[in-house]
Coordinates of C-alpha atoms in Angstrom, one line a residue:
X187 CA 0.0 -0.2 -0.3
X188 CA 1.5 3.5 -1.5
X189 CA 2.0 6.2 2.1
X190 CA 0.6 9.4 1.7
X191 CA 2.3 11.9 1.1
X192 CA 2.3 14.2 4.0
X193 CA 0.5 17.5 3.7
X194 CA 3.6 19.9 4.5
X195 CA 5.8 17.8 1.8
X196 CA 3.2 18.9 -0.7
X197 CA 2.9 22.2 0.6
X198 CA 7.0 22.8 0.2
X199 CA 6.9 20.2 -3.8
X200 CA 4.4 22.5 -5.1
X201 CA 6.0 25.7 -4.3
X202 CA 3.8 27.0 -2.1
X203 CA 6.0 26.8 0.5
X204 CA 9.1 26.9 1.9
X205 CA 10.6 24.2 5.0
X206 CA 11.1 26.9 7.3
X207 CA 7.6 28.4 6.5
X208 CA 6.3 24.6 7.9
X209 CA 8.3 24.3 10.7
X210 CA 7.6 27.9 11.2
X211 CA 3.9 26.1 12.2
X212 CA 4.9 23.0 13.0
X213 CA 6.4 25.0 16.7
X214 CA 2.6 26.9 16.4
X215 CA 0.7 23.5 16.3
X216 CA 2.3 21.9 18.3
X217 CA 1.8 25.5 20.9
X218 CA -2.4 25.5 20.1
X219 CA -4.3 24.4 23.1
X220 CA -7.3 23.0 19.8
X221 CA -5.5 20.7 17.3
X222 CA -5.9 22.9 14.2
X223 CA -4.2 21.3 10.7
X224 CA -0.7 22.1 9.5
X225 CA -2.9 23.7 6.1
X226 CA -5.2 25.9 8.2
X227 CA -1.9 26.9 10.6
X228 CA -0.3 27.5 7.5
X229 CA -2.7 29.9 6.1
X230 CA -3.8 31.7 10.0
X231 CA 0.4 33.3 9.6
X232 CA 0.1 34.2 6.3
X233 CA 2.4 32.1 5.2
X234 CA -0.8 30.7 2.6
X235 CA -4.0 31.6 1.2
X236 CA -6.8 29.2 1.7
X237 CA -6.9 28.2 -2.1
X238 CA -3.3 27.0 -1.6
X239 CA -4.3 24.9 0.7
X240 CA -7.2 23.6 -0.8
X241 CA -4.9 22.5 -3.7
X242 CA -2.6 21.2 -1.2
X243 CA -5.2 18.6 0.1
X244 CA -6.7 17.7 -3.7
X245 CA -2.6 16.2 -4.2
X246 CA -2.4 14.9 -1.2
X247 CA -6.4 13.2 -1.5
X248 CA -5.8 12.3 -5.5
X249 CA -8.5 14.9 -6.0
X250 CA -8.6 18.3 -9.1
X251 CA -9.4 21.6 -8.1
X252 CA -12.1 23.9 -9.0
X253 CA -11.1 28.0 -9.4
X254 CA -14.4 29.1 -9.0
X255 CA -13.6 32.7 -9.0
X256 CA -14.9 33.6 -12.8
X257 CA -16.6 30.2 -13.7
X258 CA -19.5 30.2 -15.5
X259 CA -21.6 27.0 -15.4
X260 CA -24.1 26.4 -18.3
X261 CA -27.6 26.2 -16.6
X262 CA -28.3 23.5 -17.8
X263 CA -25.9 22.1 -15.6
X264 CA -26.9 24.5 -12.4
X265 CA -30.6 22.6 -13.2
X266 CA -29.0 19.2 -11.8
X267 CA -28.5 20.3 -7.8
X268 CA -31.1 22.8 -6.5
X269 CA -29.9 25.6 -5.2
X270 CA -30.9 24.5 -0.9
X271 CA -29.2 21.2 -1.7
X272 CA -26.5 22.7 -3.5
X273 CA -26.2 25.7 -0.1
X274 CA -26.7 23.2 2.6
X275 CA -24.6 20.6 0.9
X276 CA -21.3 23.7 0.2
X277 CA -21.2 21.4 -3.5
X278 CA -21.5 23.3 -7.1
X279 CA -21.8 21.4 -10.0
X280 CA -19.7 22.4 -12.2
X281 CA -19.4 20.3 -15.8
X282 CA -20.6 16.7 -17.8
X283 CA -18.5 14.4 -19.5
X284 CA -19.3 11.0 -19.9
X285 CA -22.7 10.7 -17.7
X286 CA -20.7 11.8 -15.0
X287 CA -20.9 15.4 -12.7
X288 CA -17.9 17.0 -12.2
X289 CA -18.6 18.5 -8.8
X290 CA -17.0 21.2 -7.0
X291 CA -17.2 20.9 -3.3
X292 CA -15.4 21.8 0.2
X293 CA -15.1 17.8 1.4
X294 CA -15.5 15.5 -1.6
X295 CA -14.2 12.7 1.3
X296 CA -18.1 13.2 2.1
X297 CA -19.5 10.2 0.2
X298 CA -23.7 11.6 1.8
X299 CA -23.2 14.5 -0.1
X300 CA -22.1 13.0 -3.4
X301 CA -24.6 10.0 -2.2
X302 CA -27.2 13.1 -2.1
X303 CA -26.7 14.1 -5.4
X304 CA -26.2 11.2 -7.5
X305 CA -29.6 11.1 -6.7
X306 CA -30.6 14.4 -6.8
X307 CA -28.9 14.7 -10.7
X308 CA -29.2 10.5 -12.0
X309 CA -25.9 10.7 -12.8
X310 CA -22.6 9.6 -11.7
X311 CA -20.6 12.1 -9.8
X312 CA -16.4 13.3 -10.0
X313 CA -15.6 14.8 -7.0
X314 CA -13.2 18.1 -7.4
X315 CA -12.3 20.0 -3.5
X316 CA -12.5 24.1 -4.7
X317 CA -12.8 26.2 -0.9
X318 CA -15.9 26.8 0.5
X319 CA -15.8 30.9 0.4
X320 CA -15.6 30.2 -3.3
X321 CA -18.0 27.2 -3.9
X322 CA -20.7 29.9 -1.6
X323 CA -19.9 33.0 -4.1
X324 CA -20.6 31.2 -7.1
X325 CA -23.6 29.8 -5.7
X326 CA -24.5 33.2 -4.8
X327 CA -23.9 34.6 -8.2
X328 CA -24.8 31.4 -10.4
X329 CA -27.7 30.7 -9.0
X330 CA -29.1 34.6 -8.6
X331 CA -31.7 35.4 -10.5
X332 CA -31.2 37.1 -13.5
X333 CA -33.3 39.9 -13.2
X334 CA -31.2 43.1 -12.2
X335 CA -31.1 44.6 -8.3
X336 CA -33.2 48.0 -10.0
X337 CA -35.9 45.2 -11.8
X338 CA -36.0 43.8 -8.1
X339 CA -35.9 47.3 -6.0
X340 CA -38.7 47.7 -9.0
X341 CA -41.0 45.1 -8.2
X342 CA -40.2 45.4 -4.3
X343 CA -42.0 49.0 -4.4
X344 CA -44.9 47.4 -6.2
X345 CA -45.5 45.5 -3.3
X346 CA -44.9 49.2 -1.2
X347 CA -47.8 50.4 -4.3
X348 CA -50.2 47.1 -3.7
X349 CA -49.2 46.0 -0.2
X350 CA -49.3 49.1 2.5
X351 CA -51.0 52.3 2.8
X352 CA -49.5 55.8 2.1
X353 CA -52.1 57.8 2.9
X354 CA -50.2 59.1 6.3
X355 CA -46.5 59.4 5.1
X356 CA -46.9 60.9 1.6
X357 CA -46.3 64.1 2.9
X358 CA -43.0 64.0 3.3
X359 CA -43.1 65.4 6.5
X360 CA -41.6 62.1 9.2
X361 CA -43.0 64.6 12.4
X362 CA -46.5 63.8 10.5
X363 CA -46.2 59.9 11.5
X364 CA -46.7 58.5 14.7
X365 CA -44.6 56.3 16.5
X366 CA -46.1 52.8 15.9
X367 CA -47.1 54.3 12.2
X368 CA -43.6 54.3 11.4
X369 CA -42.9 50.6 13.4
X370 CA -45.9 48.9 11.8
X371 CA -44.8 49.3 8.3
X372 CA -41.4 49.1 9.4
X373 CA -42.2 45.3 9.6
X374 CA -44.4 45.6 6.5
X375 CA -42.9 42.5 4.1
X376 CA -41.6 44.6 1.1
X377 CA -39.3 47.2 3.9
X378 CA -38.3 44.0 5.2
X379 CA -37.5 42.7 0.9
X380 CA -36.0 45.6 0.3
X381 CA -33.5 45.8 3.5
X382 CA -32.3 42.4 3.2
X383 CA -32.4 43.3 -0.6
X384 CA -29.8 46.6 -0.1
X385 CA -27.8 44.5 2.8
X386 CA -27.2 41.3 0.4
X387 CA -26.4 43.7 -2.8
X388 CA -23.7 45.8 -0.4
X389 CA -21.9 41.7 1.0
X390 CA -22.2 40.3 -2.9
X391 CA -20.6 43.3 -4.5
X392 CA -17.9 43.7 -1.6
X393 CA -18.2 46.8 0.1
X394 CA -17.1 48.1 2.5
X395 CA -19.7 50.9 3.9
X396 CA -23.8 50.5 2.5
X397 CA -25.1 54.7 1.9
X398 CA -28.6 55.7 2.5
X399 CA -29.0 58.8 1.2
X400 CA -32.1 60.5 1.5
X401 CA -32.9 63.6 -1.3
X402 CA -34.9 65.6 -2.3
X403 CA -36.9 63.2 -4.2
X404 CA -36.1 60.2 -3.1
X405 CA -32.8 58.0 -1.7
X406 CA -30.0 57.3 -2.8
X407 CA -27.9 53.7 -2.2
X408 CA -24.5 54.1 -2.6
X409 CA -22.4 51.5 -1.9
X410 CA -17.9 51.9 -1.3
X411 CA -16.3 49.6 -3.2
X412 CA -12.6 49.2 -3.2
X413 CA -13.1 53.0 -1.4
X414 CA -14.7 54.7 -4.2
X415 CA -18.5 55.4 -3.9
X416 CA -20.9 54.3 -6.5
X417 CA -24.5 54.8 -7.1
X418 CA -26.2 51.1 -7.4
X419 CA -29.8 52.2 -6.5
X420 CA -32.4 54.5 -6.4
X421 CA -35.8 54.3 -4.0
X422 CA -38.5 56.9 -3.6
X423 CA -39.4 59.4 -1.1
X424 CA -42.7 58.0 0.0
X425 CA -40.6 54.4 1.3
X426 CA -37.9 57.2 3.6
X427 CA -39.4 56.0 6.3
X428 CA -40.5 52.7 7.3
X429 CA -37.1 51.7 5.2
X430 CA -34.6 54.2 7.4
X431 CA -36.7 53.0 10.4
X432 CA -36.6 49.3 9.5
X433 CA -32.8 49.7 9.8
X434 CA -33.2 51.5 13.0
X435 CA -35.2 48.8 15.0
X436 CA -32.3 45.7 13.2
X437 CA -30.1 48.1 14.8
X438 CA -32.1 47.9 18.1
X439 CA -31.9 52.3 17.7
X440 CA -34.3 54.4 18.5
X441 CA -36.9 54.9 15.6
X442 CA -39.0 57.6 18.3
X443 CA -35.1 59.7 17.5
X444 CA -34.4 61.2 14.8
X445 CA -33.1 64.9 15.1
X446 CA -29.6 63.1 17.2
X447 CA -27.4 61.2 15.7
X448 CA -27.5 57.4 17.3
X449 CA -24.7 54.2 16.5
X450 CA -25.9 50.7 16.6
X451 CA -25.3 46.5 15.3
X452 CA -26.2 44.1 13.1
X453 CA -25.0 40.5 13.4
X454 CA -26.3 38.4 10.4
X455 CA -25.2 35.4 9.0
X456 CA -25.2 35.2 5.2
X457 CA -24.2 32.7 3.3
X458 CA -23.1 30.0 5.8
X459 CA -20.3 33.7 6.9
X460 CA -21.4 36.1 9.7
X461 CA -21.0 39.0 9.5
X462 CA -21.7 42.8 11.6
X463 CA -22.4 45.7 10.8
X464 CA -21.9 48.4 12.5
X465 CA -24.7 51.5 11.3
X466 CA -24.5 55.0 12.2
X467 CA -27.3 57.7 11.3
X468 CA -26.9 61.4 11.1
X469 CA -30.3 64.4 10.7
X470 CA -30.2 65.7 8.2
X471 CA -31.7 68.4 6.0
X472 CA -33.7 66.0 4.0
X473 CA -34.4 63.3 6.8
X474 CA -32.0 60.8 8.7
X475 CA -29.1 59.3 6.4
X476 CA -27.5 56.1 8.1
X477 CA -24.3 54.4 6.5
X478 CA -23.7 50.3 7.7
X479 CA -20.1 49.5 7.8
X480 CA -19.6 45.5 6.5
X481 CA -17.5 43.6 8.6
X482 CA -16.6 40.2 7.8
X483 CA -15.0 38.3 10.4
X484 CA -13.9 35.8 8.4
X485 CA -11.9 38.6 5.9
X486 CA -9.8 39.7 8.7
X487 CA -7.1 36.5 8.4
X488 CA -5.0 38.3 6.5
X489 CA -1.2 37.2 7.2
X490 CA 1.9 40.4 6.6
X491 CA 2.9 38.4 3.3
X492 CA -1.0 38.8 2.4
X493 CA -1.0 42.7 3.4
X494 CA 1.6 44.2 0.2
X495 CA 4.8 44.6 1.8
X496 CA 7.3 44.5 -0.5
X497 CA 10.8 41.9 0.9
X498 CA 12.6 44.2 2.2
X499 CA 10.3 46.4 3.8
X500 CA 8.5 43.4 5.7
X501 CA 12.1 41.6 6.2
X502 CA 12.6 45.1 8.3
X503 CA 9.0 44.8 10.3
X504 CA 9.2 41.0 10.6
X505 CA 12.5 42.3 12.9
X506 CA 11.2 45.3 14.3
X507 CA 7.7 43.0 15.5
X508 CA 9.9 40.4 17.1
X509 CA 10.6 43.0 19.7
X510 CA 10.4 41.9 23.5
X511 CA 9.7 46.2 24.2
X512 CA 8.7 49.3 23.2
X513 CA 5.6 50.8 20.9
X514 CA 4.8 50.1 17.3
X515 CA 2.7 53.0 15.5
X516 CA 0.5 52.4 12.8
X517 CA -0.6 55.7 10.8
X518 CA -2.8 57.0 8.5
X519 CA -6.7 58.0 7.4
X520 CA -9.7 57.0 8.0
X521 CA -9.7 53.5 5.6
X522 CA -6.7 52.6 5.4
X523 CA -6.4 50.0 6.5
X524 CA -4.4 50.0 10.1
X525 CA -7.0 47.8 11.6
X526 CA -6.5 45.0 9.7
X527 CA -2.2 45.3 9.8
X528 CA -2.3 45.4 13.8
X529 CA -4.6 42.3 13.3
X530 CA -2.5 40.4 11.1
X531 CA 0.2 41.4 13.1
X532 CA -1.7 40.1 16.7
X533 CA -2.3 36.9 14.5
X534 CA 1.7 36.3 13.9
X535 CA 2.4 36.7 17.2
X536 CA 0.0 35.2 18.5
X537 CA 1.8 31.8 19.5
X538 CA -0.4 30.8 22.3
X539 CA 3.1 31.5 25.0
X540 CA 2.0 35.0 25.4
X541 CA -0.7 36.4 27.4
X542 CA -2.4 39.4 23.9
X543 CA -5.3 41.3 25.6
X544 CA -6.8 45.0 23.2
X545 CA -8.8 47.5 24.3
X546 CA -10.7 49.1 20.5
X547 CA -13.0 51.1 20.0
X548 CA -15.5 48.6 19.2
X549 CA -13.9 45.2 18.5
X550 CA -14.4 45.3 15.5
X551 CA -13.0 41.2 14.9
X552 CA -12.3 38.5 17.3
X553 CA -9.6 37.0 17.2
X554 CA -9.4 32.8 19.1
X555 CA -6.4 33.2 22.2
X556 CA -7.3 36.9 23.5
X557 CA -9.0 38.6 26.0
X558 CA -9.8 42.0 24.1
X559 CA -11.9 44.9 26.0
X560 CA -15.0 46.8 24.1
X561 CA -14.6 50.8 26.3
X562 CA -17.6 52.0 27.7
X563 CA -17.0 55.2 28.7
X564 CA -20.7 55.6 30.3
X565 CA -18.8 53.2 32.5
X566 CA -16.4 54.4 33.1
X567 CA -14.0 52.2 30.8
X568 CA -12.0 54.8 28.7
X569 CA -8.1 54.0 26.4
X570 CA -5.9 54.8 29.6
X571 CA -8.0 53.2 32.9
X572 CA -8.7 50.2 30.2
X573 CA -4.6 50.3 29.6
X574 CA -3.9 50.5 33.3
X575 CA -6.4 47.3 34.6
X576 CA -4.7 45.5 32.0
X577 CA -0.9 45.8 32.9
X578 CA -2.1 45.0 35.6
X579 CA -2.6 41.6 34.1
X580 CA 0.3 40.8 33.5
X581 CA 0.9 41.3 29.0
X582 CA 3.7 40.4 26.6
X583 CA 1.8 42.5 24.3
X584 CA -1.1 45.0 24.5
X585 CA -3.3 46.3 21.6
X586 CA -4.6 50.3 22.0
X587 CA -7.0 51.0 19.7
X588 CA -6.1 54.6 19.3
X589 CA -4.3 56.8 21.6
X590 CA -6.2 59.7 21.2
X591 CA -5.0 61.4 24.5
X592 CA -1.9 62.9 26.2
X593 CA -2.7 60.3 28.8
X594 CA -2.6 57.3 27.4
X595 CA 0.1 57.7 25.7
X596 CA 1.4 58.8 28.5
X597 CA 1.0 55.0 30.0
X598 CA 1.4 53.5 26.5
X599 CA 4.8 54.8 27.1
X600 CA 5.8 53.6 30.7
X601 CA 4.3 50.3 29.2
X602 CA 6.9 49.8 27.1
X603 CA 9.2 51.3 29.3
X604 CA 8.7 48.4 31.6
X605 CA 8.6 45.4 29.4
X606 CA 5.2 45.7 27.3
X607 CA 5.1 45.5 23.4
X608 CA 3.0 48.4 22.6
X609 CA 0.7 48.1 19.1
X610 CA -1.3 51.2 18.7
X611 CA -2.3 53.5 16.0
X612 CA -2.4 57.3 15.5
X613 CA -4.0 59.8 12.4
X614 CA -0.9 61.4 11.2
X615 CA 0.1 61.7 6.8
X616 CA 3.3 59.3 7.0
X617 CA 5.1 58.3 9.6
X618 CA 8.3 60.8 11.0
X619 CA 5.3 62.8 11.6
X620 CA 3.8 60.4 14.4
X621 CA 6.9 61.1 16.3
X622 CA 6.1 65.5 16.1
X623 CA 2.1 64.4 17.3
X624 CA 3.1 62.6 20.2
X625 CA 5.2 65.2 21.3
X626 CA 2.9 67.6 20.4
X627 CA -0.2 65.7 22.6
X628 CA 2.7 66.7 25.6
X629 CA 4.0 62.8 26.2
X630 CA 8.4 64.5 27.7
X631 CA 10.0 63.7 24.3
X632 CA 13.0 61.3 27.2
X633 CA 9.8 58.6 26.9
X634 CA 8.6 58.5 23.1
X635 CA 12.5 58.3 22.2
X636 CA 12.5 55.9 24.7
X637 CA 9.9 53.8 24.0
X638 CA 9.0 54.3 20.6
X639 CA 10.9 51.7 18.7
X640 CA 8.9 51.9 14.6
X641 CA 5.9 52.8 12.7
X642 CA 4.5 52.3 9.8
X643 CA 2.8 55.0 7.6
X644 CA -0.2 53.3 4.8
X645 CA -2.4 53.8 2.3
X646 CA -4.7 51.8 0.0
X647 CA -4.2 51.1 -3.1
X648 CA -6.5 49.0 -5.8
X649 CA -5.3 46.6 -7.9
X650 CA -5.0 46.7 -11.3
X651 CA -7.6 44.0 -11.9
X652 CA -5.9 40.7 -13.4
X653 CA -7.8 39.0 -16.3
X654 CA -8.3 42.4 -18.1
X655 CA -4.9 43.5 -17.2
X656 CA -2.7 45.3 -20.3
X657 CA 0.5 46.8 -21.4
X658 CA 1.1 50.6 -21.8
X659 CA 4.2 52.9 -22.5
X660 CA 3.6 56.1 -20.4
X661 CA 4.8 59.4 -21.7
X662 CA 7.7 59.7 -21.1
X663 CA 7.0 63.2 -19.4
X664 CA 5.2 61.4 -16.8
X665 CA 7.4 58.7 -16.0
X666 CA 10.4 62.0 -14.7
X667 CA 7.7 63.7 -12.7
X668 CA 7.8 60.6 -11.1
X669 CA 11.8 60.3 -10.3
X670 CA 12.3 57.2 -13.1
X671 CA 15.6 57.7 -14.7
X672 CA 15.3 56.7 -18.1
X673 CA 17.8 55.9 -19.9
X674 CA 17.3 56.9 -23.7
X675 CA 16.5 53.7 -25.8
X676 CA 14.8 51.9 -22.3
X677 CA 11.2 51.4 -22.8
X678 CA 9.5 51.4 -19.3
X679 CA 5.9 49.4 -18.7
X680 CA 2.7 49.9 -16.5
X681 CA -0.5 48.3 -16.7
X682 CA -4.0 49.3 -16.6
X683 CA -7.2 47.0 -16.5
X684 CA -9.1 47.1 -19.9
X685 CA -12.8 46.8 -18.1
X686 CA -14.7 43.4 -17.7
X687 CA -17.0 42.1 -16.0
X688 CA -15.2 40.3 -13.2
X689 CA -14.2 44.4 -12.6
X690 CA -17.3 45.5 -13.4
X691 CA -15.5 48.1 -15.9
X692 CA -13.3 50.0 -13.4
X693 CA -10.4 48.0 -14.2
X694 CA -9.1 47.3 -10.5
X695 CA -10.1 44.2 -8.3
X696 CA -9.7 44.8 -4.9
X697 CA -6.8 46.4 -3.3
X698 CA -3.5 46.0 -1.6
X699 CA -1.4 48.4 1.1
X700 CA 1.6 51.3 0.1
X701 CA 3.7 51.5 3.4
X702 CA 5.9 53.7 4.4
X703 CA 8.1 51.9 7.6
X704 CA 10.7 54.6 10.1
X705 CA 13.1 52.0 12.2
X706 CA 14.0 54.1 15.3
X707 CA 17.8 54.8 15.8
X708 CA 19.9 56.9 18.3
X709 CA 20.0 59.5 15.5
X710 CA 16.2 60.0 15.4
X711 CA 16.0 60.3 18.8
X712 CA 18.3 62.1 19.0
X713 CA 16.4 64.6 17.3
X714 CA 13.1 63.9 19.4
X715 CA 14.9 64.9 22.3
X716 CA 15.2 68.4 20.6
X717 CA 12.3 68.4 19.9
X718 CA 12.6 68.3 15.4
X719 CA 10.6 69.4 13.4
X720 CA 9.1 66.0 11.1
X721 CA 10.7 67.3 7.5
X722 CA 13.9 66.7 9.8
X723 CA 12.9 63.3 11.1
X724 CA 11.6 62.6 7.9
X725 CA 15.1 63.5 6.1
X726 CA 17.7 61.6 8.7
X727 CA 14.9 58.3 8.7
X728 CA 15.1 58.9 5.3
X729 CA 18.5 58.6 5.0
X730 CA 19.2 55.5 7.5
X731 CA 16.9 53.2 4.9
X732 CA 13.4 54.5 5.2
X733 CA 11.0 53.7 1.9
X734 CA 8.5 56.4 1.5
X735 CA 5.5 55.8 0.3
X736 CA 6.0 57.1 -3.4
X737 CA 9.0 55.2 -3.7
X738 CA 6.4 52.1 -2.4
X739 CA 4.0 53.3 -4.5
X740 CA 6.0 53.9 -7.8
X741 CA 7.4 50.1 -6.9
X742 CA 3.9 48.6 -7.2
X743 CA 3.7 50.9 -10.6
X744 CA 6.5 49.2 -11.7
X745 CA 5.1 46.1 -10.6
X746 CA 2.6 46.4 -12.9
X747 CA 0.2 46.0 -9.8
X748 CA -1.1 49.3 -9.4
X749 CA -1.9 52.4 -11.2
X750 CA -0.1 55.6 -12.2
X751 CA -3.6 57.7 -11.9
X752 CA -4.9 56.1 -8.9
X753 CA -1.4 56.1 -6.7
X754 CA -1.7 60.1 -7.7
X755 CA -5.4 59.7 -5.8
X756 CA -4.5 58.4 -2.7
X757 CA -0.8 58.9 -2.5
X758 CA 0.7 61.9 -4.1
X759 CA -2.8 64.2 -3.5
X760 CA -1.0 64.0 0.0

């Protein structure tokens, strides 16, 4: 009987992971209380993707791997397996050849699922393997009705007209509607359908935020996809009150309060994945605006290798986070991916040997093996008071969601000086600015210079769509403006996306980070003690090896990862 090849050896043979990475993962696996598979540990450490893990398992089991990210399947094939069965069994019919049905499966060894599909389709089944997430996404995309979102909205609006009496609300004045009427309207089936349609559209389109914006003559629905807002639908003014109230009820807000902002939260399981929606209301001239921030709890497990750090920067950053004490700051504007970077660092450091505590406002994602604390200002649990208590809990690593005031900053510096590794964020435009920002917060310069060991600034840029990516030669003056030195006959190729169905015609699919890593050395410490300006600190940081945000962006343009226009919009505009 032939011996099955070890999964670690398969990953090495397929060049998905190195021997050193396999050994690191085996060490971490031995320390974990729960018995995760080697593949899951490699994914959590960022060494391989979930798709790579599934490919390796398929190789070990002798089952072909199927890429479902952009597959088109004939409707006749789809009809062989009912949608509810496909969702329940986590399977997808892919092709029919010689009387056999190729079936993409989460677990191709599940003989019960294979038998059920065999009976349902009346065909022999040839199992193939695909990531669970890809199967669920493909089911949502391929089984979806052929009608567009706008047509679906129109159908729901027709239900409004036929099932709901709008005589009480067609004045357009929300104050004329009683709370009882609002509650009744928000519980009607068409209102629930419309709210669910908006949420499902946001999730299926990969949006980070859903905006419901009351206008004079209607409600505009916009989605933020890869950092850019896109208008996706308009709904009539007459449904505004009931729709807004529906979202407020779902988020456990007070529907009677319309003239002051409110915050709430919605938890939902969509296509087998857990989502949290942070909901915020804001009174405006034409009614309450609602924004839902979409938090996909499975999307935060991004390894450091997948963030977009260039090899040299990644090596320096990994050396930095391996330190046992000091403050590491992540800086950048809102929505620049700071939380993802922090959680990726925590996942890397979460070996089971260390006590890791976090204090956040709010706790966006839950990580197993960490103690996470939620800020509660009403109960007196602030960043400062929570951090003080955390330091009495024998932590090795403390993560502070944001340093907002001098008290928190002082406690953080003192914690770093007493042998703790502290991770936190600041809102500054670049890495050197973080040090002068702390000086402005009245933190003693000697505390800053002694405690801060590194700062990483970041932005997010859109990635060129891999399906419609094409090279082009930019004008010579554009290359010179970037500071790229080119010989007379040398041609430089940039890349851009033509626009296709995969990227919805945008030419971009997904986002990646652009980084500026500053390691605090003796020369920089001396400048901090002298309260030097950020531009002087910046000059010294560059002299001692810091690659700036603009240089990192240029490298990603030349590698064909992003475009000149995107970097001009995100990086050069600052």
